[in-house]
XYZ file of C-alpha atoms in Angstrom:
303
model
C 0.000 0.000 0.000
C 1.430 3.383 -1.003
C 2.053 5.970 1.704
C 2.537 8.977 -0.590
C -0.553 10.534 0.928
C 1.499 11.147 4.081
C 4.089 13.412 2.288
C 3.742 17.164 3.077
C 2.752 19.412 0.170
C 3.351 23.175 -0.452
C 0.752 25.509 -1.795
C 1.460 28.087 -4.545
C 2.207 30.904 -2.104
C 4.866 28.857 -0.352
C 6.471 27.903 -3.671
C 6.636 31.569 -4.711
C 8.216 32.482 -1.389
C 10.902 29.820 -1.799
C 11.616 30.926 -5.363
C 11.863 34.554 -4.301
C 14.244 33.748 -1.451
C 16.513 31.698 -3.674
C 16.521 34.172 -6.571
C 19.557 36.464 -6.808
C 19.110 40.103 -5.814
C 18.407 42.377 -8.808
C 21.287 44.505 -9.918
C 20.670 48.261 -9.955
C 20.259 49.839 -13.368
C 23.336 51.674 -14.505
C 23.241 55.020 -16.243
C 24.485 54.952 -19.817
C 28.090 56.010 -20.171
C 30.444 55.905 -23.109
C 33.050 53.620 -21.647
C 34.645 53.190 -25.048
C 35.409 56.873 -25.401
C 38.063 57.088 -22.694
C 39.950 54.570 -20.559
C 40.755 57.087 -17.809
C 38.515 57.277 -14.747
C 39.874 60.582 -13.451
C 37.385 63.425 -13.329
C 40.164 65.625 -14.753
C 40.514 63.543 -17.912
C 40.399 65.166 -21.322
C 36.863 66.204 -22.361
C 35.250 63.607 -24.646
C 33.206 65.720 -27.036
C 31.422 64.950 -30.284
C 28.426 66.064 -32.333
C 25.894 64.564 -29.885
C 25.835 67.885 -28.006
C 23.696 69.364 -30.786
C 20.394 67.545 -29.963
C 20.706 68.775 -26.363
C 21.293 72.344 -27.537
C 18.352 72.086 -29.951
C 16.135 70.638 -27.227
C 16.828 73.695 -25.042
C 16.050 75.944 -28.010
C 12.674 74.274 -28.631
C 11.711 74.694 -24.978
C 12.856 78.321 -24.918
C 11.044 79.150 -28.169
C 7.701 78.830 -26.404
C 8.766 81.539 -23.921
C 10.933 83.644 -26.215
C 9.011 86.910 -25.838
C 8.820 86.915 -21.992
C 12.456 85.846 -21.891
C 13.466 88.686 -24.200
C 11.564 91.270 -22.176
C 13.059 90.005 -18.930
C 16.599 90.014 -20.282
C 16.603 93.495 -21.801
C 14.315 95.366 -19.389
C 16.840 95.714 -16.571
C 19.821 96.872 -18.683
C 17.619 99.374 -20.503
C 16.419 100.753 -17.175
C 20.062 101.148 -16.139
C 20.789 102.845 -19.441
C 17.910 105.301 -19.214
C 18.292 106.091 -15.506
C 22.063 106.514 -15.462
C 22.751 107.329 -19.092
C 20.211 110.082 -19.520
C 19.702 111.075 -15.889
C 23.245 111.034 -14.514
C 24.671 111.659 -17.969
C 23.050 115.090 -17.992
C 24.988 115.942 -14.830
C 28.310 114.367 -15.817
C 28.392 115.391 -19.460
C 31.477 113.765 -20.980
C 34.208 111.431 -19.749
C 37.807 111.392 -20.902
C 38.657 108.011 -22.433
C 42.128 107.723 -23.874
C 42.373 111.474 -24.399
C 38.985 111.649 -26.135
C 35.853 113.239 -24.656
C 33.070 110.662 -24.740
C 29.405 111.315 -23.809
C 28.565 109.464 -20.627
C 25.588 107.803 -22.342
C 27.898 106.174 -24.888
C 30.398 105.291 -22.166
C 27.696 103.555 -20.130
C 26.095 101.840 -23.122
C 29.350 100.222 -24.203
C 29.884 98.811 -20.722
C 26.314 97.834 -19.941
C 25.998 95.661 -23.041
C 28.924 93.560 -21.769
C 27.313 93.441 -18.343
C 24.070 92.241 -19.929
C 25.875 89.438 -21.757
C 27.487 88.447 -18.457
C 24.180 88.381 -16.581
C 22.265 86.534 -19.301
C 24.895 83.789 -19.532
C 25.164 83.505 -15.748
C 21.425 83.215 -15.122
C 20.992 80.569 -17.820
C 24.001 78.480 -16.729
C 22.974 78.703 -13.073
C 19.221 78.676 -12.502
C 18.034 77.084 -15.742
C 20.856 74.541 -15.968
C 20.447 73.628 -12.286
C 16.725 73.071 -12.816
C 17.410 70.706 -15.689
C 20.220 68.942 -13.851
C 18.933 68.640 -10.281
C 15.231 69.459 -10.063
C 13.742 68.117 -13.288
C 16.395 65.379 -13.744
C 16.498 66.162 -17.444
C 20.193 65.346 -17.635
C 19.571 61.861 -16.223
C 16.992 61.211 -18.896
C 19.302 62.431 -21.650
C 22.134 60.200 -20.429
C 19.936 57.132 -20.943
C 20.404 57.892 -24.634
C 23.827 57.745 -26.335
C 24.803 61.210 -25.086
C 27.673 61.594 -22.646
C 27.773 63.946 -19.671
C 30.627 65.870 -21.302
C 28.437 66.731 -24.282
C 25.548 67.767 -22.040
C 27.807 70.230 -20.204
C 29.099 71.519 -23.546
C 25.544 71.973 -24.825
C 24.530 73.870 -21.686
C 27.552 76.145 -22.035
C 26.819 76.880 -25.695
C 23.131 77.429 -24.995
C 23.874 79.954 -22.250
C 26.316 81.686 -24.616
C 23.621 81.873 -27.283
C 21.220 83.430 -24.782
C 23.882 86.006 -23.907
C 24.458 86.872 -27.573
C 20.715 87.069 -28.230
C 20.219 89.446 -25.308
C 23.187 91.609 -26.293
C 21.954 91.784 -29.901
C 18.511 92.955 -28.791
C 20.060 95.638 -26.571
C 22.391 96.736 -29.366
C 19.386 97.117 -31.668
C 17.770 99.454 -29.129
C 21.009 101.444 -28.829
C 21.166 101.818 -32.599
C 17.547 102.964 -32.625
C 18.410 105.574 -29.972
C 21.381 106.681 -32.098
C 23.784 106.155 -29.204
C 26.413 104.840 -31.608
C 26.352 104.295 -35.360
C 29.893 102.985 -35.744
C 30.250 100.310 -38.464
C 32.814 98.641 -36.216
C 29.979 97.507 -33.943
C 29.673 94.355 -36.029
C 33.026 93.289 -34.577
C 31.464 93.452 -31.115
C 29.329 90.360 -31.802
C 32.121 87.763 -31.559
C 33.458 89.552 -28.472
C 30.030 89.425 -26.824
C 29.720 85.753 -27.771
C 33.110 85.051 -26.185
C 31.958 86.983 -23.124
C 28.924 84.708 -22.922
C 31.112 81.617 -23.274
C 33.437 82.803 -20.507
C 30.727 83.579 -17.977
C 28.668 80.494 -18.788
C 31.750 78.363 -18.050
C 32.319 80.202 -14.766
C 28.662 79.782 -13.808
C 28.721 76.041 -14.555
C 31.440 75.661 -11.915
C 29.028 76.919 -9.267
C 26.200 74.933 -10.830
C 28.186 71.743 -10.222
C 28.763 72.687 -6.569
C 25.244 73.877 -5.752
C 22.889 71.971 -3.476
C 20.046 74.413 -4.030
C 19.139 77.729 -5.620
C 20.213 79.709 -2.546
C 23.834 78.739 -3.185
C 23.896 81.025 -6.224
C 23.540 84.038 -3.952
C 27.221 83.675 -3.081
C 28.194 83.822 -6.755
C 26.179 86.935 -7.483
C 26.951 88.752 -4.234
C 30.644 87.938 -3.868
C 31.731 87.701 -7.497
C 29.453 89.229 -10.139
C 28.304 92.339 -8.285
C 31.798 93.529 -7.219
C 33.097 92.807 -10.712
C 30.263 94.821 -12.225
C 31.416 97.921 -10.316
C 35.145 97.309 -10.743
C 35.313 96.616 -14.481
C 34.833 100.073 -15.939
C 31.138 99.767 -16.718
C 30.023 102.875 -14.811
C 33.274 104.829 -14.473
C 36.851 104.614 -15.821
C 39.277 102.296 -14.071
C 41.642 105.253 -13.727
C 39.400 106.533 -10.924
C 40.316 103.529 -8.768
C 43.403 103.242 -6.549
C 46.288 101.763 -8.555
C 46.337 98.431 -6.714
C 42.576 98.009 -7.162
C 42.845 98.953 -10.842
C 45.515 96.284 -11.328
C 43.194 93.658 -9.879
C 40.288 94.943 -11.946
C 42.298 94.693 -15.152
C 42.553 90.943 -14.606
C 38.781 90.465 -14.330
C 37.014 88.950 -17.343
C 34.345 91.655 -17.539
C 36.985 94.413 -17.592
C 38.675 92.749 -20.563
C 35.369 92.422 -22.380
C 34.617 96.102 -21.816
C 38.116 97.028 -23.000
C 37.363 95.276 -26.299
C 33.823 96.553 -26.867
C 34.050 100.203 -25.758
C 36.496 101.343 -28.475
C 34.212 99.768 -31.095
C 31.364 101.987 -29.883
C 33.741 104.929 -30.261
C 34.546 103.879 -33.854
C 38.059 102.826 -32.855
C 39.929 99.533 -32.708
C 40.891 98.367 -29.194
C 44.507 98.506 -28.061
C 46.159 95.165 -27.262
C 43.077 93.290 -28.407
C 45.028 90.035 -28.502
C 45.827 90.328 -24.798
C 42.204 90.896 -23.795
C 41.096 88.012 -26.011
C 43.676 85.694 -24.464
C 42.463 86.584 -20.969
C 38.848 85.754 -21.870
C 39.841 82.522 -23.612
C 42.001 81.483 -20.656
C 39.117 82.052 -18.240
C 36.748 80.098 -20.504
C 39.030 77.089 -21.010
C 40.055 76.826 -17.356
C 36.512 77.298 -16.056
C 35.033 74.764 -18.494
C 37.591 72.153 -17.467
C 36.903 72.731 -13.765
C 33.132 72.749 -14.310
C 33.310 69.495 -16.259
C 35.466 67.831 -13.596
C 33.145 68.906 -10.761
C 30.079 67.808 -12.730
C 31.651 64.387 -13.367
C 32.343 64.103 -9.653
C 28.755 65.040 -8.851
C 27.413 62.344 -11.183
C 30.110 59.863 -10.102
C 31.372 59.545 -13.661
């Protein structure tokens, strides 16, 4: 007589529990990374860049296009208020300023500096608040990196997009200045590449702080301790010759001061002196800041 009826049996729930206990733990999903592009694991490794930055840049453009008009008004309203209040109001009291032995109307003096300041602010805001939102709050960067786009190319795209915003803002302000007949120099066309380089430089600097930020409040340090002092020490509102010599020497090394030194003579229908030196300073700031920003961003993403 068979005694199989005495053997214990397991129901379906018990079988599932045994299978689950014996199954290996699932491995966490890894973010896509181009391991074939570089063998080095150092965050300071050479940037691995290719054409895949373009879809990221174009994606930012498509999003911005829906808000182009409010963005334009917001970017040019403040510098135009500065221009009207100080250029026409204080300009009537000051009259002219001596620049390189030439008497220059204060309105023109201020306009040539404020357009550089506007490019600086536009690039900084885009590479700080907007880039941080896409990186940290909305997690847009994480989504993009699930496609065959490396982190290096995302940082490059953000830098170029902020530079484009700076050039767009500066172009709109220049159009208003031409309409107001502040300057009609044909050399103003040469100011465009300088303003673009200014946007590149300050977007790279801003991305350094973007990589370090834990929240939006962190950017207050950048604006309060770096941008605002530089705005008043770079010859935007008054000549650097009015500063004490040791302060003027420090100011001459600031990126905004070098941008102003390139753009102001163009407004005066002159070519800037030692243009190559000012260009080298801006390029040096841009290259060094981009490398540091990329390294800190790689560290943040553990890549």
